[in-house]
Coordinates of C-alpha atoms in Angstrom, one line a residue:
M1 CA 0.1 0.0 0.0
P2 CA 1.4 3.5 -0.9
P3 CA 2.3 5.9 1.8
L4 CA -0.6 8.4 2.7
L5 CA 0.1 12.1 3.2
S6 CA -2.7 12.5 5.5
S7 CA -5.2 10.4 7.4
Q8 CA -8.0 12.7 6.4
P9 CA -9.0 13.7 2.9
I10 CA -7.6 16.8 1.5
R11 CA -10.0 19.1 -0.4
T12 CA -8.4 21.4 -2.9
N13 CA -9.9 23.3 -5.9
D14 CA -7.7 21.3 -8.3
L15 CA -9.0 19.4 -11.2
A16 CA -7.4 16.0 -11.8
D17 CA -7.3 13.4 -14.2
I18 CA -6.9 10.1 -12.2
K19 CA -5.4 7.2 -13.9
P20 CA -6.2 3.4 -13.4
D21 CA -2.9 2.9 -11.6
G22 CA -3.8 5.6 -9.0
K23 CA -1.4 8.2 -10.5
F24 CA -3.1 11.6 -11.5
L25 CA -2.4 14.8 -13.5
I26 CA -3.5 18.1 -12.1
T27 CA -5.3 19.6 -15.2
G28 CA -6.7 22.9 -13.6
R29 CA -8.8 24.4 -11.1
I30 CA -12.5 24.3 -10.3
D31 CA -12.5 28.1 -10.1
N32 CA -11.2 28.4 -13.4
I33 CA -14.2 26.8 -15.2
I34 CA -16.2 28.7 -17.6
N35 CA -19.9 27.6 -18.0
T36 CA -20.9 29.0 -21.4
G37 CA -24.3 28.1 -22.8
G38 CA -24.3 25.0 -20.5
V39 CA -20.8 23.8 -21.6
K40 CA -18.3 23.8 -18.7
V41 CA -14.8 24.2 -19.9
S42 CA -11.5 24.9 -18.2
I43 CA -9.5 28.2 -18.9
E44 CA -6.3 26.1 -18.8
T45 CA -7.7 23.7 -21.4
L46 CA -8.7 26.7 -23.6
E47 CA -5.2 28.4 -23.3
E48 CA -3.5 25.2 -24.2
L49 CA -5.9 24.7 -27.1
F50 CA -5.4 28.5 -28.4
S51 CA -1.6 28.8 -27.8
P52 CA -0.5 27.3 -31.4
Y53 CA -2.7 30.2 -33.0
I54 CA -1.8 33.2 -30.9
S55 CA 1.8 34.3 -30.9
Q56 CA 1.5 37.2 -28.4
P57 CA 1.0 36.7 -24.7
F58 CA -2.7 36.1 -23.9
A59 CA -5.1 35.0 -21.3
V60 CA -8.6 33.4 -21.3
T61 CA -11.2 34.6 -18.9
S62 CA -15.0 35.3 -19.1
I63 CA -17.4 38.0 -18.6
P64 CA -21.2 37.7 -17.7
D65 CA -23.3 37.4 -20.8
N66 CA -27.1 37.5 -21.1
K67 CA -27.3 34.6 -23.8
F68 CA -24.6 32.2 -22.7
G69 CA -24.3 32.8 -18.9
E70 CA -20.7 33.4 -19.2
A71 CA -18.7 34.3 -22.6
V72 CA -15.4 33.1 -23.3
T73 CA -13.1 36.2 -23.5
L74 CA -9.6 36.5 -24.8
L75 CA -7.2 39.0 -23.6
I76 CA -4.2 39.7 -26.0
A77 CA -1.1 41.7 -24.9
S78 CA -0.5 44.2 -27.6
S79 CA 1.4 47.5 -27.7
G80 CA -1.2 49.4 -29.8
T81 CA -4.9 49.2 -30.7
T82 CA -4.3 46.2 -33.1
L83 CA -7.3 44.5 -34.5
F84 CA -6.8 40.7 -34.3
S85 CA -8.0 38.1 -36.6
I86 CA -7.3 34.7 -35.3
S87 CA -8.2 31.7 -37.3
F88 CA -9.1 28.8 -35.2
P89 CA -9.6 25.3 -36.8
D90 CA -13.0 23.9 -37.3
E91 CA -12.5 21.1 -35.1
I92 CA -12.6 23.4 -32.0
P93 CA -16.2 23.2 -30.6
S94 CA -17.9 26.7 -31.1
A95 CA -18.5 26.8 -27.3
Y96 CA -14.9 27.1 -26.8
L97 CA -14.3 30.0 -29.1
P98 CA -13.8 33.5 -27.8
K99 CA -17.0 35.7 -27.9
Y100 CA -15.1 38.8 -27.0
T101 CA -11.3 39.6 -27.7
F102 CA -9.6 42.7 -26.1
S103 CA -6.2 44.1 -26.7
V104 CA -4.5 45.1 -23.4
K105 CA -1.1 46.5 -22.6
E106 CA -0.1 43.6 -20.6
I107 CA -1.7 40.5 -19.1
P108 CA -2.2 40.9 -15.3
A109 CA 0.2 38.9 -13.3
T110 CA 0.6 38.0 -9.6
G111 CA 3.8 38.6 -7.7
N112 CA 5.3 35.2 -8.8
G113 CA 4.6 35.8 -12.4
K114 CA 1.5 33.6 -12.8
T115 CA -1.5 34.9 -14.7
D116 CA -3.7 36.9 -12.3
R117 CA -7.2 35.4 -13.1
I118 CA -9.2 37.8 -10.8
Q119 CA -7.6 40.9 -12.4
C120 CA -8.1 39.4 -15.9
K121 CA -11.7 39.0 -15.3
K122 CA -12.0 42.6 -13.9
L123 CA -10.1 44.0 -16.8
A124 CA -12.2 42.2 -19.5
Q125 CA -15.4 43.4 -17.7
T126 CA -14.0 46.9 -17.8
F127 CA -13.6 46.5 -21.6
K128 CA -17.2 45.0 -22.1
N129 CA -18.6 48.0 -20.2
V130 CA -16.8 50.6 -22.3
N131 CA -17.8 49.0 -25.5
Q132 CA -21.5 48.5 -24.7

């Protein structure tokens, strides 16, 4: 029997893919799930899926949406007011595709350099409010 880390279950907000042999792979976080039109998708999954098609630094977030509940939103770091035309392959489900894309000076980051998900969401909401 493998050694235990704790005699009590440990609850985290991590999403894991548990393999038949008991090994697991952390795939994201529960608090990074976007529910868009009833389809639940992980921000980390979307970023991995989009990365081959976007050369600039970017982040995926969501903003409230009357039709979809939450709308997948893409923030792309750019030094100007560049308009982006990103071509995603047809194999990517439409629910996964960004409903909004905003150009930002930089992608908000935490002190340790990770994407600041809370600030990304606030920034995207600010852009949506300005553009309404």
